[in-house]
CSV table of C-alpha atoms in Angstrom, one decimal:
chain,number,residue,atom,x,y,z
A,1,GLY,CA,34.4,-99.4,189.6
A,2,GLU,CA,34.1,-95.9,188.2
A,3,ASN,CA,34.7,-93.1,190.6
A,4,VAL,CA,34.9,-89.3,190.4
A,5,GLU,CA,36.5,-87.5,193.3
A,6,GLN,CA,35.8,-83.8,193.7
A,7,HIS,CA,37.6,-81.2,195.8
A,8,PRO,CA,37.0,-79.0,197.7
A,9,SER,CA,33.7,-79.9,199.3
A,10,THR,CA,33.1,-76.3,200.2
A,11,LEU,CA,34.7,-73.1,198.8
A,12,SER,CA,34.2,-69.5,200.0
A,13,VAL,CA,35.5,-66.6,197.9
A,14,GLN,CA,35.0,-62.9,197.8
A,15,GLU,CA,33.1,-61.4,195.0
A,16,GLY,CA,35.4,-60.7,192.0
A,17,ASP,CA,37.9,-63.4,193.0
A,18,SER,CA,38.4,-66.6,191.0
A,19,ALA,CA,37.2,-70.1,192.1
A,20,VAL,CA,38.7,-73.4,191.1
A,21,ILE,CA,37.1,-76.8,191.6
A,22,LYS,CA,39.0,-80.0,190.8
A,23,CYS,CA,38.0,-83.5,189.9
A,24,THR,CA,39.8,-86.8,189.2
A,25,TYR,CA,38.2,-89.8,187.5
A,26,SER,CA,39.2,-93.4,187.7
A,27,ASP,CA,37.9,-94.8,184.3
A,28,SER,CA,40.5,-94.1,181.7
A,29,ALA,CA,38.0,-94.7,179.0
A,30,SER,CA,35.9,-91.7,180.1
A,31,ASN,CA,35.6,-89.2,177.3
A,32,TYR,CA,32.9,-86.8,178.3
A,33,PHE,CA,33.1,-84.4,181.3
A,34,PRO,CA,30.2,-82.1,182.1
A,35,TRP,CA,29.8,-79.7,185.0
A,36,TYR,CA,26.4,-79.1,186.5
A,37,LYS,CA,25.3,-76.2,188.8
A,38,GLN,CA,22.6,-76.8,191.4
A,39,GLU,CA,21.1,-73.8,193.2
A,40,LEU,CA,19.5,-74.4,196.5
A,41,GLY,CA,16.3,-76.3,196.1
A,42,LYS,CA,16.6,-76.4,192.3
A,43,ARG,CA,17.5,-79.0,189.7
A,44,PRO,CA,21.0,-79.5,188.4
A,45,GLN,CA,21.7,-77.6,185.1
A,46,LEU,CA,24.6,-78.1,182.7
A,47,ILE,CA,26.9,-75.1,182.6
A,48,ILE,CA,29.8,-76.4,180.5
A,49,ASP,CA,31.2,-79.6,179.2
A,50,ILE,CA,34.4,-80.9,177.6
A,51,ARG,CA,35.2,-83.9,175.5
A,52,SER,CA,38.4,-85.9,175.7
A,53,ASN,CA,39.7,-84.6,172.3
A,54,VAL,CA,39.9,-81.1,173.8
A,55,GLY,CA,42.2,-79.8,176.5
A,56,GLU,CA,40.3,-76.6,177.4
A,57,LYS,CA,37.0,-74.9,176.8
A,58,LYS,CA,35.8,-71.5,177.8
A,59,ASP,CA,32.4,-69.8,178.0
A,60,GLN,CA,32.5,-66.2,179.2
A,61,ARG,CA,33.6,-66.4,182.9
A,62,ILE,CA,33.7,-70.2,183.0
A,63,ALA,CA,36.4,-72.5,181.7
A,64,VAL,CA,37.1,-76.1,182.0
A,65,THR,CA,40.5,-77.8,181.6
A,66,LEU,CA,41.2,-81.5,181.1
A,67,ASN,CA,44.4,-83.5,181.6
A,68,LYS,CA,43.8,-87.0,180.2
A,69,THR,CA,47.1,-88.3,181.3
A,70,ALA,CA,46.5,-87.4,184.9
A,71,LYS,CA,42.8,-88.2,184.6
A,72,HIS,CA,42.0,-84.8,186.0
A,73,PHE,CA,39.7,-81.9,185.1
A,74,SER,CA,39.0,-78.6,186.6
A,75,LEU,CA,36.3,-75.8,186.6
A,76,HIS,CA,37.5,-72.2,186.7
A,77,ILE,CA,35.2,-69.4,187.4
A,78,THR,CA,36.6,-65.9,187.1
A,79,GLU,CA,35.2,-62.6,188.4
A,80,THR,CA,32.8,-64.5,190.7
A,81,GLN,CA,29.4,-62.9,191.5
A,82,PRO,CA,27.0,-63.7,194.4
A,83,GLU,CA,24.7,-65.5,191.9
A,84,ASP,CA,27.5,-68.0,191.3
A,85,SER,CA,26.8,-69.3,194.8
A,86,ALA,CA,25.5,-72.9,194.3
A,87,VAL,CA,26.6,-76.5,194.5
A,88,TYR,CA,28.8,-77.5,191.5
A,89,PHE,CA,29.0,-81.1,190.4
A,90,CYS,CA,31.6,-82.6,188.0
A,91,ALA,CA,30.8,-85.8,186.2
A,92,ALA,CA,32.3,-88.3,183.8
A,93,SER,CA,31.0,-90.8,181.3
A,94,ARG,CA,32.0,-92.7,178.2
A,95,HIS,CA,30.3,-93.2,174.9
A,96,ASN,CA,28.1,-96.2,174.7
A,97,GLN,CA,27.8,-96.8,178.4
A,98,GLY,CA,24.2,-95.6,178.6
A,99,GLY,CA,23.3,-93.5,181.5
A,100,LYS,CA,26.3,-94.1,183.6
A,101,LEU,CA,27.1,-90.4,184.2
A,102,ILE,CA,29.1,-90.6,187.4
A,103,PHE,CA,29.0,-87.5,189.5
A,104,GLY,CA,31.5,-86.1,192.0
A,105,GLN,CA,30.3,-85.4,195.5
A,106,GLY,CA,29.8,-81.7,194.8
A,107,THR,CA,31.4,-78.4,195.8
A,108,GLU,CA,29.3,-75.8,197.7
A,109,LEU,CA,30.6,-72.4,196.4
A,110,SER,CA,29.8,-69.4,198.4
A,111,VAL,CA,30.6,-65.9,196.9
A,112,LYS,CA,30.5,-63.2,199.5
A,113,PRO,CA,29.7,-59.7,198.4
B,1,ASP,CA,11.8,-74.8,182.9
B,2,SER,CA,13.7,-77.9,181.5
B,3,GLY,CA,10.6,-79.5,180.0
B,4,VAL,CA,10.9,-82.5,182.2
B,5,THR,CA,8.0,-83.0,184.6
B,6,GLN,CA,8.1,-85.0,187.8
B,7,THR,CA,5.3,-85.8,190.1
B,8,PRO,CA,4.7,-85.7,193.0
B,9,LYS,CA,7.0,-82.9,194.2
B,10,HIS,CA,6.8,-84.0,197.8
B,11,LEU,CA,5.8,-87.3,199.3
B,12,ILE,CA,5.8,-88.3,203.0
B,13,THR,CA,5.2,-92.0,203.8
B,14,ALA,CA,6.0,-94.6,206.4
B,15,THR,CA,8.6,-97.4,206.5
B,16,GLY,CA,7.5,-100.5,204.7
B,17,GLN,CA,5.3,-98.7,202.3
B,18,ARG,CA,5.5,-98.5,198.5
B,19,VAL,CA,5.5,-95.4,196.4
B,20,THR,CA,5.6,-94.5,192.7
B,21,LEU,CA,7.4,-91.5,191.2
B,22,ARG,CA,6.4,-90.4,187.7
B,23,CYS,CA,8.5,-88.6,185.1
B,24,SER,CA,7.5,-87.1,181.7
B,25,PRO,CA,10.6,-86.4,179.6
B,26,ARG,CA,11.0,-83.4,177.3
B,27,SER,CA,9.2,-83.7,174.0
B,28,GLY,CA,11.3,-85.7,171.6
B,29,ASP,CA,13.6,-87.1,174.2
B,30,LEU,CA,13.9,-90.9,174.1
B,31,SER,CA,16.1,-91.5,177.2
B,32,VAL,CA,15.0,-91.2,180.8
B,33,TYR,CA,17.4,-91.4,183.7
B,34,TRP,CA,16.7,-91.7,187.4
B,35,TYR,CA,19.1,-90.3,190.0
B,36,GLN,CA,18.9,-90.3,193.8
B,37,GLN,CA,20.3,-87.4,195.7
B,38,SER,CA,20.8,-87.6,199.4
B,39,LEU,CA,22.8,-85.3,201.6
B,40,ASP,CA,25.8,-87.6,202.0
B,41,GLN,CA,25.8,-89.4,198.7
B,42,GLY,CA,25.6,-86.7,196.0
B,43,LEU,CA,23.9,-87.7,192.8
B,44,GLN,CA,23.7,-91.4,192.4
B,45,PHE,CA,22.7,-93.0,189.1
B,46,LEU,CA,19.9,-95.5,189.5
B,47,ILE,CA,18.8,-96.6,186.0
B,48,GLN,CA,18.3,-95.5,182.4
B,49,TYR,CA,15.7,-96.3,179.8
B,50,TYR,CA,15.9,-95.6,176.1
B,51,ASN,CA,12.8,-95.9,174.0
B,52,GLY,CA,11.2,-98.3,176.4
B,53,GLU,CA,14.1,-100.6,177.0
B,54,GLU,CA,16.4,-100.7,180.0
B,55,ARG,CA,19.8,-99.3,178.8
B,56,ALA,CA,22.0,-99.0,181.9
B,57,LYS,CA,21.8,-99.8,185.5
B,58,GLY,CA,23.5,-98.2,188.4
B,59,ASN,CA,23.3,-98.8,192.1
B,60,ILE,CA,19.6,-99.5,192.2
B,61,LEU,CA,18.4,-101.6,195.1
B,62,GLU,CA,16.3,-104.7,194.4
B,63,ARG,CA,13.4,-103.0,196.2
B,64,PHE,CA,13.4,-100.4,193.5
B,65,SER,CA,12.2,-100.9,190.0
B,66,ALA,CA,11.4,-98.7,187.0
B,67,GLN,CA,9.9,-98.8,183.6
B,68,GLN,CA,9.3,-96.6,180.6
B,69,PHE,CA,6.0,-96.7,178.8
B,70,PRO,CA,5.2,-96.5,175.1
B,71,ASP,CA,4.4,-92.8,175.5
B,72,LEU,CA,8.0,-92.5,176.9
B,73,HIS,CA,7.0,-91.4,180.4
B,74,SER,CA,8.7,-93.4,183.2
B,75,GLU,CA,7.8,-94.5,186.7
B,76,LEU,CA,10.2,-95.4,189.5
B,77,ASN,CA,8.7,-97.8,192.1
B,78,LEU,CA,10.1,-97.9,195.5
B,79,SER,CA,8.9,-100.6,197.9
B,80,SER,CA,9.5,-101.8,201.4
B,81,LEU,CA,10.7,-98.3,202.1
B,82,GLU,CA,13.3,-97.7,204.8
B,83,LEU,CA,14.3,-94.5,206.5
B,84,GLY,CA,17.5,-94.4,204.4
B,85,ASP,CA,15.4,-94.1,201.2
B,86,SER,CA,14.5,-90.5,202.2
B,87,ALA,CA,16.1,-88.5,199.4
B,88,LEU,CA,15.4,-86.2,196.4
B,89,TYR,CA,14.8,-88.3,193.3
B,90,PHE,CA,15.6,-86.7,190.0
B,91,CYS,CA,14.5,-87.8,186.6
B,92,ALA,CA,16.4,-86.5,183.6
B,93,SER,CA,16.0,-86.9,179.9
B,94,SER,CA,18.1,-86.6,176.8
B,95,VAL,CA,17.6,-87.1,173.1
B,96,ILE,CA,20.2,-89.7,172.6
B,97,GLY,CA,20.9,-93.0,174.3
B,98,ASP,CA,24.0,-92.2,176.1
B,99,THR,CA,25.2,-89.4,178.4
B,100,THR,CA,27.7,-87.8,176.2
B,101,GLY,CA,25.3,-84.9,175.9
B,102,GLU,CA,23.3,-82.6,178.1
B,103,LEU,CA,20.9,-84.2,180.5
B,104,PHE,CA,17.8,-82.1,181.3
B,105,PHE,CA,16.7,-82.6,184.9
B,106,GLY,CA,13.2,-82.3,186.3
B,107,GLU,CA,12.6,-80.5,189.6
B,108,GLY,CA,12.8,-83.7,191.6
B,109,SER,CA,10.5,-85.6,193.9
B,110,ARG,CA,11.3,-85.3,197.6
B,111,LEU,CA,10.6,-88.5,199.4
B,112,THR,CA,10.5,-88.5,203.2
B,113,VAL,CA,10.1,-91.9,204.9
B,114,LEU,CA,9.1,-91.7,208.6
């Protein structure tokens, strides 16, 4: 079945450093890859997404890259700040498969001041 | 505020009992999704409804059922509850019928089964 593997499960960085979270997916027909941020006790919120016809997308300090051949996509956060501390989830889905947005297991990012 | 409303926020009940979780999607959104989040399982997709019809099913147990009403609100029914059903249940909504677009999550309903 569909599966999304996410690494690392925890990540600790110093403020100002970069953070990278990696995901691999199993369904080669997947064509949509969002990233959600979940702060402690809060709901998941979309921070960036990428579609399979694009290799990279950037939004200020956040970027996502996609390698369709390797079925691999990554989240890059530059110049990290304490407020970036949260759990980040990658996910994958494909068009016309309804609600089957398959999430990775999550990465707990801690940014130390 | 995402515009998705979930009630109740917290619920404590005993094994063997039945509970109903309610979700009101954002105004204009036709799709409602239910996700279960437990500590060791991440976000697990349960079921999706689109404009009143079941659209997709995930790893939803037979003891669980859901429906979407004509006013588009949805209810998730959990019966014969077990300790392992303790989790945070999220509802999300979107305008379109598939997930190749942003899902707006509610604040969740935390279920504790004792």
